[in-house]
Coordinates of C-alpha atoms and ligand atoms in Angstrom, one line a residue:
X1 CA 28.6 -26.7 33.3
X2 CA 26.7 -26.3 36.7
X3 CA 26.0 -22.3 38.0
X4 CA 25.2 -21.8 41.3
X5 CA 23.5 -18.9 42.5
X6 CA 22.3 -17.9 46.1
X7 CA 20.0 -15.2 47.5
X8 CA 18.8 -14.4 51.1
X9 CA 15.9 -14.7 53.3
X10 CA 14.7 -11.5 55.2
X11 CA 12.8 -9.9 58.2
X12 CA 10.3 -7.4 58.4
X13 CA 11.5 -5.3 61.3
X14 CA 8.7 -3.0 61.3
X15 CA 6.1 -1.6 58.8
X16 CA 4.6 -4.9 57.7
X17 CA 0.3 -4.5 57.0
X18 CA 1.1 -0.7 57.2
X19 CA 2.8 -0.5 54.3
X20 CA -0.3 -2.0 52.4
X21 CA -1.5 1.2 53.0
X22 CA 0.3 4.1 53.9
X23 CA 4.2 5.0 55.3
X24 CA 7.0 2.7 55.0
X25 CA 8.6 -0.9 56.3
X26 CA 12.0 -1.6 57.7
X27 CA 13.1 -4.7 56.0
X28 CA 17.1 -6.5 56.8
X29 CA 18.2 -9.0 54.3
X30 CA 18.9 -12.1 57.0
X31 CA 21.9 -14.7 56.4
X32 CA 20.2 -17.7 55.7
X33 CA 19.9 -18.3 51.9
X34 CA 18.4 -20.1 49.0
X35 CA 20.2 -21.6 46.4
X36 CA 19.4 -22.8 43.4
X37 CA 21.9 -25.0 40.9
X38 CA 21.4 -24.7 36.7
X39 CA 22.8 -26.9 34.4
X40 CA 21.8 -27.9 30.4
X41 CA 19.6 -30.4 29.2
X42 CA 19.2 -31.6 25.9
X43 CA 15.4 -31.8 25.6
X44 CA 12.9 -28.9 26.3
X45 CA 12.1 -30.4 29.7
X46 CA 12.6 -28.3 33.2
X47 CA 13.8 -30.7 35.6
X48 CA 13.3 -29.2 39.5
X49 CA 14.5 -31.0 42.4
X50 CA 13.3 -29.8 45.4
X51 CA 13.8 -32.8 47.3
X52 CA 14.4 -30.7 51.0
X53 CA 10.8 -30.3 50.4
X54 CA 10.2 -33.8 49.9
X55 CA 9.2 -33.4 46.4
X56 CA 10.5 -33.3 42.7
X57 CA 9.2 -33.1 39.1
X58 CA 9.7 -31.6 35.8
X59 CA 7.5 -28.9 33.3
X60 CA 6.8 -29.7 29.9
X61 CA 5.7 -25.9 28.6
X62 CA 3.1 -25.0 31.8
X63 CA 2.0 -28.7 33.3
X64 CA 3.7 -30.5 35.6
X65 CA 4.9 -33.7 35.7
X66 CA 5.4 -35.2 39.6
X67 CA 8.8 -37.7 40.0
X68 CA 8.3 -37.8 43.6
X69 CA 5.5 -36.0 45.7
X70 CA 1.8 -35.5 44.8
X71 CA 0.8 -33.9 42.0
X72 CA -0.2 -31.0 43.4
X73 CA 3.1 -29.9 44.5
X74 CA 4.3 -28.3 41.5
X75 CA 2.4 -25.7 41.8
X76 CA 4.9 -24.3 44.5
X77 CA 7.1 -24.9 41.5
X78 CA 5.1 -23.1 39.0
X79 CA 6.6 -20.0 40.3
X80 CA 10.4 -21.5 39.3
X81 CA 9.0 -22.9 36.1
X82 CA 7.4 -18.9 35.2
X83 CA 10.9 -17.7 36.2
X84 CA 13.4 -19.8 34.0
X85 CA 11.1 -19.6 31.2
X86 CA 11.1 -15.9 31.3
X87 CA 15.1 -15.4 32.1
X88 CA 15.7 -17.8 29.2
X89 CA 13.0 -15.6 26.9
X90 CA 15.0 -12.2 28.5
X91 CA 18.5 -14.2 27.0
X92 CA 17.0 -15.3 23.6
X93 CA 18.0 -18.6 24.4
X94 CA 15.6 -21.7 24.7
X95 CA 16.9 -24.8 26.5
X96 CA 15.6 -27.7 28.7
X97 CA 16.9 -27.1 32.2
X98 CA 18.2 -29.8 35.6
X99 CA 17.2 -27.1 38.3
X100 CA 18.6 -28.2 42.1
X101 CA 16.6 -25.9 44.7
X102 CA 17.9 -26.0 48.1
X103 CA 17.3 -23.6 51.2
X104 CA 18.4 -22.9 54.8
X105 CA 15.3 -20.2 54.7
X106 CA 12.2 -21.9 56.0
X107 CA 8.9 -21.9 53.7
X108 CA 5.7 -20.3 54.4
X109 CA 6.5 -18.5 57.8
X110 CA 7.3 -14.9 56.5
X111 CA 11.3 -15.5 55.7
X112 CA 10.8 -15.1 52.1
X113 CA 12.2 -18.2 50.7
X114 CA 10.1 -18.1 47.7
X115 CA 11.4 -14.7 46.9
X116 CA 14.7 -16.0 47.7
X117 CA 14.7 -19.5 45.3
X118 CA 13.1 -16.6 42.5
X119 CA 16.2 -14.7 42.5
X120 CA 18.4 -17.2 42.7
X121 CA 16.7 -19.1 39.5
X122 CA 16.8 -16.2 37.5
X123 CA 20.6 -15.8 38.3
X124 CA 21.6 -18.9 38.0
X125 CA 20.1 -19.2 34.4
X126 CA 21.9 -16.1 33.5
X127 CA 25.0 -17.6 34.4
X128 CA 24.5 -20.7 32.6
X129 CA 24.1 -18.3 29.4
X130 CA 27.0 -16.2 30.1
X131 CA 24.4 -13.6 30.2
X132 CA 24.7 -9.8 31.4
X133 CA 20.9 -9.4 33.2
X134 CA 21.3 -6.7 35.9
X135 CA 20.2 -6.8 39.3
X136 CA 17.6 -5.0 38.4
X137 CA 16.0 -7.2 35.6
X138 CA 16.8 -10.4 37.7
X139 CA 14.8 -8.9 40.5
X140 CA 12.2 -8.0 38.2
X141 CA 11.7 -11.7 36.9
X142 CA 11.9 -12.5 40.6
X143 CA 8.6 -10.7 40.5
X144 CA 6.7 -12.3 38.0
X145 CA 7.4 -15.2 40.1
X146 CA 6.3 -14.0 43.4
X147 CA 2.9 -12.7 42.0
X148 CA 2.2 -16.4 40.7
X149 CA 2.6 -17.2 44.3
X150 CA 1.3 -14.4 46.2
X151 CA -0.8 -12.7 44.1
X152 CA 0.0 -9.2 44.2
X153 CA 3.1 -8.4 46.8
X154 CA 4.2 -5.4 47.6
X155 CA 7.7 -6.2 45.8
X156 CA 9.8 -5.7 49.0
X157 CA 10.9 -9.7 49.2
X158 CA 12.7 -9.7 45.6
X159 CA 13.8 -6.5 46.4
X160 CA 15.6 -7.2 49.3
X161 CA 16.9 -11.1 48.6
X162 CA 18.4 -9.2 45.2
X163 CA 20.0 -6.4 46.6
X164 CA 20.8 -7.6 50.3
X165 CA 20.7 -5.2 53.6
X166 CA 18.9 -3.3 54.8
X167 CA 16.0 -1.3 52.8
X168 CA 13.2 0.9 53.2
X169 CA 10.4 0.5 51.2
X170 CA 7.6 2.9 51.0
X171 CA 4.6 1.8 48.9
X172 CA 4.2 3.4 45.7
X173 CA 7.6 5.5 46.2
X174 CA 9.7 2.6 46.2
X175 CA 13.1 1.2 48.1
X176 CA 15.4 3.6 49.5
X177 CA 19.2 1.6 50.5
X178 CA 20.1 2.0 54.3
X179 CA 23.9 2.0 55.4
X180 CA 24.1 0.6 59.0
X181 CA 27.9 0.7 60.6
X182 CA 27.0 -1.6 63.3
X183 CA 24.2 -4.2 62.9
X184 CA 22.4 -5.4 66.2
X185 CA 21.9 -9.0 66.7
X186 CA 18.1 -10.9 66.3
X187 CA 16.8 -14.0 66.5
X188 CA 13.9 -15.3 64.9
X189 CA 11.1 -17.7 66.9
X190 CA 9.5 -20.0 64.1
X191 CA 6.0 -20.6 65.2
X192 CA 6.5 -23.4 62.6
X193 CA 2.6 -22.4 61.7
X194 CA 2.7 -22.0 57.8
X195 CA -0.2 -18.9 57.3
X196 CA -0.8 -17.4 54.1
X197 CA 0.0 -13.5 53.8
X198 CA -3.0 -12.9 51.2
X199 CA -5.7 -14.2 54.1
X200 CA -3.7 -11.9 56.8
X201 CA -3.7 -8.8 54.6
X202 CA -7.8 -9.6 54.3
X203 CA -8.4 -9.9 57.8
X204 CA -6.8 -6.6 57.9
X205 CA -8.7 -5.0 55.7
X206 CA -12.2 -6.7 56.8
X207 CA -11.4 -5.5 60.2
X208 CA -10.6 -2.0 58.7
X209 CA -14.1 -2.1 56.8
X210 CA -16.0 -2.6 60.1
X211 CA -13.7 0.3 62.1
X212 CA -12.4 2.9 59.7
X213 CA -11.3 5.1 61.6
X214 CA -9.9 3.3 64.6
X215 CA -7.8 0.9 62.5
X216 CA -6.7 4.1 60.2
X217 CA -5.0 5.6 63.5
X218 CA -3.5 2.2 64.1
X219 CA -2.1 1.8 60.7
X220 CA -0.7 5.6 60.6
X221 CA 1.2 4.9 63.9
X222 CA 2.6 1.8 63.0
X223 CA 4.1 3.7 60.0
X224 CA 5.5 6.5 62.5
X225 CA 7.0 3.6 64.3
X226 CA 9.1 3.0 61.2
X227 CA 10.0 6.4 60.7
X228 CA 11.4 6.9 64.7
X229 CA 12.3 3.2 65.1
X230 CA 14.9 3.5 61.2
X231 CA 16.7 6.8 63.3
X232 CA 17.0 4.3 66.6
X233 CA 18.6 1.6 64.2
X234 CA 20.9 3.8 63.0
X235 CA 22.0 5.5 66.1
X236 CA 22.5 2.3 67.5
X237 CA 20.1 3.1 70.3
X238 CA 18.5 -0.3 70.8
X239 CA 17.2 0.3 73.9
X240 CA 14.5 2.2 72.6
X241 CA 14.3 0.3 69.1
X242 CA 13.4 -3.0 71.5
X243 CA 10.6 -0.4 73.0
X244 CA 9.2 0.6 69.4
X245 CA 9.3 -3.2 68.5
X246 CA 7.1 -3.9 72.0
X247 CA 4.9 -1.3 71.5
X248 CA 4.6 -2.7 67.3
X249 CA 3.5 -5.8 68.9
X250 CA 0.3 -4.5 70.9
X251 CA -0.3 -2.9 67.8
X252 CA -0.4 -5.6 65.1
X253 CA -1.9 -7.9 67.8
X254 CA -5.3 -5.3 67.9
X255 CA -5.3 -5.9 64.2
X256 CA -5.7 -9.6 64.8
X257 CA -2.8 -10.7 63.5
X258 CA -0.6 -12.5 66.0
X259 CA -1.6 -16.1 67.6
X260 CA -1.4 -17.4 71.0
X261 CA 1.5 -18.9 70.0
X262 CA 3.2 -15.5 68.6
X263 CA 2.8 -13.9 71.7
X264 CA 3.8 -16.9 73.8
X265 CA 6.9 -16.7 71.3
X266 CA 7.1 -12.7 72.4
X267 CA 7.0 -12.9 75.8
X268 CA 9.2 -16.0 76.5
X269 CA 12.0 -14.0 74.6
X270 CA 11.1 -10.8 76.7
X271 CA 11.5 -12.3 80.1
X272 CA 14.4 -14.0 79.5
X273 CA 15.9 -10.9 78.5
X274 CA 15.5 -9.7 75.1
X275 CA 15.7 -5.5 74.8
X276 CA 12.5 -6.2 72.4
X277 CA 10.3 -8.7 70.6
X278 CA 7.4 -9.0 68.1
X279 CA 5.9 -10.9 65.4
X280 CA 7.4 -9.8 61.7
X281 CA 5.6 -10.5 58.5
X282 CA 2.0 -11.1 57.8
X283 CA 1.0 -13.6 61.0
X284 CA -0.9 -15.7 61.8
X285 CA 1.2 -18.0 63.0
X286 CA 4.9 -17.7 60.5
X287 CA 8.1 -15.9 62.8
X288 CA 8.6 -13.5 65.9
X289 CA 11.8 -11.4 66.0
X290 CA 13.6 -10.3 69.1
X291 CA 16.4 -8.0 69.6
X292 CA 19.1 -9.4 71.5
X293 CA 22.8 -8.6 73.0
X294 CA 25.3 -11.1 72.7
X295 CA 25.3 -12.2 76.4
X296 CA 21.1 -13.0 76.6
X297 CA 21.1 -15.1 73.4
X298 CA 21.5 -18.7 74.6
X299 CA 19.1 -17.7 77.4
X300 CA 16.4 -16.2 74.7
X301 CA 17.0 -19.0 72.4
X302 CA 16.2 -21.0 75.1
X303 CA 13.2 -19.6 76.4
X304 CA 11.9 -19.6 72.2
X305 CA 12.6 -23.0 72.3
X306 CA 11.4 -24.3 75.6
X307 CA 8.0 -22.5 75.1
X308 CA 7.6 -24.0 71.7
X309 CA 9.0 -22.4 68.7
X310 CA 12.1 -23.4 67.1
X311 CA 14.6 -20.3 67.3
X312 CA 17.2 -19.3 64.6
X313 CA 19.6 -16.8 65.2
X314 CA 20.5 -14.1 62.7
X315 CA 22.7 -11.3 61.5
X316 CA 21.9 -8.8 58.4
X317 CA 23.7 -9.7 55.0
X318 CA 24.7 -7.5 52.9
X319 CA 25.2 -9.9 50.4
X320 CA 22.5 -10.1 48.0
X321 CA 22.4 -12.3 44.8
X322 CA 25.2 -14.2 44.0
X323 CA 26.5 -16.7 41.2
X324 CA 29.6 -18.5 41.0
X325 CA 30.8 -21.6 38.1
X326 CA 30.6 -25.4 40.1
X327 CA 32.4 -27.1 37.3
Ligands
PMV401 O1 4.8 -12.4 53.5 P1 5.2 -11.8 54.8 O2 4.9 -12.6 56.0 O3 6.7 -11.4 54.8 O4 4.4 -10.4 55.1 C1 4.3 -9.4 54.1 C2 4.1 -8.1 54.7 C3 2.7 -7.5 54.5 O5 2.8 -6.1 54.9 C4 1.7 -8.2 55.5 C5 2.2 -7.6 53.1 C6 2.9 -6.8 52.0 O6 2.7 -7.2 50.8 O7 3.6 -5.9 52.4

C-alpha cells in the first residue's frame, strides 16, 4: 500500500520580524504544495527520495546513508527522518519506511516547503497505519521537525501548511482562523537567493541592540500594519491593502532586510501595475509578493521576470493537509 499526503506552501502577507517581537502576522496558505508518498519496508531502514532536489539516501536510527548526493545532504532530511520516527512512536508502530518527497514549493526562499514536506510526512505515515492523529498532533510533529531545521520558529509554517487559509498568528497568543469571501490575486517574485531566516532574524535584533528605540517604533508599526491591513483584506479594499504592503516595504527595508534585488523585484511589479508589492518572509534575498487584478498579471509577471526573478502566480488554499490511498 502507498499513502499519499499533500500540504501547502504559504506567504507572509504582513507581520513577518514583528511578530518575533510584538503584535501579529497575516499569513495565506498558497496553492502550491508538497507531497510526500509512504509505503512499508521490511527492514528498519528509512528510505527518502528526494530526487527533485538532486539527492536521495536512507537513515539507519539517526545517520545517514547518501544513495545519490553528498553526504551532507541528509541533513535537510534529518528533519523527515525526526518526523517519521516520531509519527510512528505517536502510532506504537515501528517499521522501515520508502519515503517519496516531491514539491511544487520552492526551498529556502520563505515558501515554507520544509514545513510543508513535515506535514505531509507525518500524514502520510498515519495513513499508512490506518491511524487517527488529529490535525493538531500531525502539526505538532510538523514542529519537532521544523525546529531541527530552523531552530526555534515561531510555529506559524506548520500551522498554516496543516490547517490551510488564511491565519493570524500573534506570538505567544497563538493562531486565530480568518474567513475571507473573496480572495485577491498575488504573485510571488522568487529572487531565487536562498537566505537563512535565523541570520535575518539576527540582523534584526543586532540592529535593534545598536537603536532601541528607533527600531522599537518600527517594529510596533509594522504590527499596526497588520492589524489595519487584516480589516482591508477582509473588506476587500485592496486599494489600500497594496498601500499598507508599500509602506511594509520601506519599513522592513530600514531594518535591513530586503536586497537590491528585492526591491528591483518590488518596483518592477509596481510600475507595471501592481496595486502593491513587498518582500514577505525573512529576506535577504527568498520572495517578494505583489497584489495584482486579473487584467495587470501577465504585464507584472513580466516585468518580475524581465528584471530577474522568476514569478509564480498564486491564489490562497484552503486546503490544508491532505491524504488519500494510491494503491
Ligand atoms: O522563514 P520565513 O522567510 O517565512 O520568515 C519567517 C518570518 C520571521 O518573522 C522573520 C521569523 C519568524 O519566526 O516569525
Amino acid at each position: 500500500m502507498i499513502v499519499e499526503a499533500s500540504a501547502p506552501g504559504k506567504v507572509i502577507l504582513f507581520g513577518e520580524h514583528s511578530v518575533v517581537y510584538k503584535g501579529s502576522a497575516i499569513v495565506l496558505a498558497i496553492n502550491k504544495r508538497a507531497r510526500v508518498f509512504a509505503e512499508k519496508r521490511n527492514d528498519d531502514r528509512i528510505f527518502m527520495d528526494s530526487e527533485d532536489l538532486g539527492y536521495s539516501g536512507f537513515f539507519i536510527g539517526d545517520e545517514y546513508h547518501p544513495v545519490k548526493g553528498a553526504p551532507w545532504r541528509g541533513r535537510s532530511l534529518t528533519a523527515v527522518n525526526l518526523v517519521s520516527r516520531k509519527t510512528m512512536e505517536k502510532l506504537g508502530v515501528q517499521s522501515g519506511l520508502n519515503l517519496k518527497l516531491r514539491s511544487e514549493i520552492p526551498s529556502a526562499v520563505g515558501l515554507g516547503s520544509s514545513a510543508a514536506i513535515c506535514v505531509a510526512t507525518a500524514a502520510a505515515i498515519d495513513g499508512l497505519f490506518e491511524g487517527k492523529l488529529s490535525r493538531e498532533e500531525i502539526c505538532a510533529l510538523a514542529y519537532e521537525g521544523e525546529k531541527v531545521i530552523h531552530g526555534r520558529p515561531s510555529g506559524v509554517d506548520n500551522n498554516v501548511s496543516t490547517f490551510g487559509g488564511v491565519l493570524k498568528y500573534e506570538g505567544g497568543v497563538g493562531f486565530e482562523k480568518i474567513i475571507l469571501d473573496e480572495s485577491p490575486c498575488f504573485v510571488i517574485g522568487n529572487t531565487k537567493q536562498k537566505r537563512s531566516t535565523g541570520r535575518m532574524v539576527q540582523i534584526v535584533s543586532e540592529l535593534r541592540q545598536r537603536n532601541q528605540s528607533i527600531v522599537d517604533e518600527i517594529i510596533e508599526t509594522l504590527g499596526s500594519i497588520s492589524e489595519t491591513g487584516l480589516s482591508y483584506l477582509l473588506k476587500h479594499d485592496y486599494k489600500h491593502l497594496g498601500e499598507l504592503m508599500d509602506i511594509c516595504h520601506g519599513l522592513l527595508t530600514s531594518l535591513g532586510v530586503s536586497t537590491p534585488m528585492l526591491d528591483k523585484l518590488v518596483h518592477a511589479s509596481r510600475e507595471s501595475g501592481a496595486m502593491g508589492a513587498k518582500l514577505t518572509g525573512a529576506g535577504g534575498g527568498g520572495c517578494m509578493i505583489a497584489l495584482v487584478d486579473e487584467e495587470r498579471m501577465a504585464a507584472v509577471e513580466e516585468a518580475i521576470r524581465i528584471a530577474g526573478g522568476s514569478p509564480m502566480r498564486v491564489d490562497v488554499s484552503y486546503e490544508g493537509v491532505k491524504t488519500r490511498r494510491v494503491d
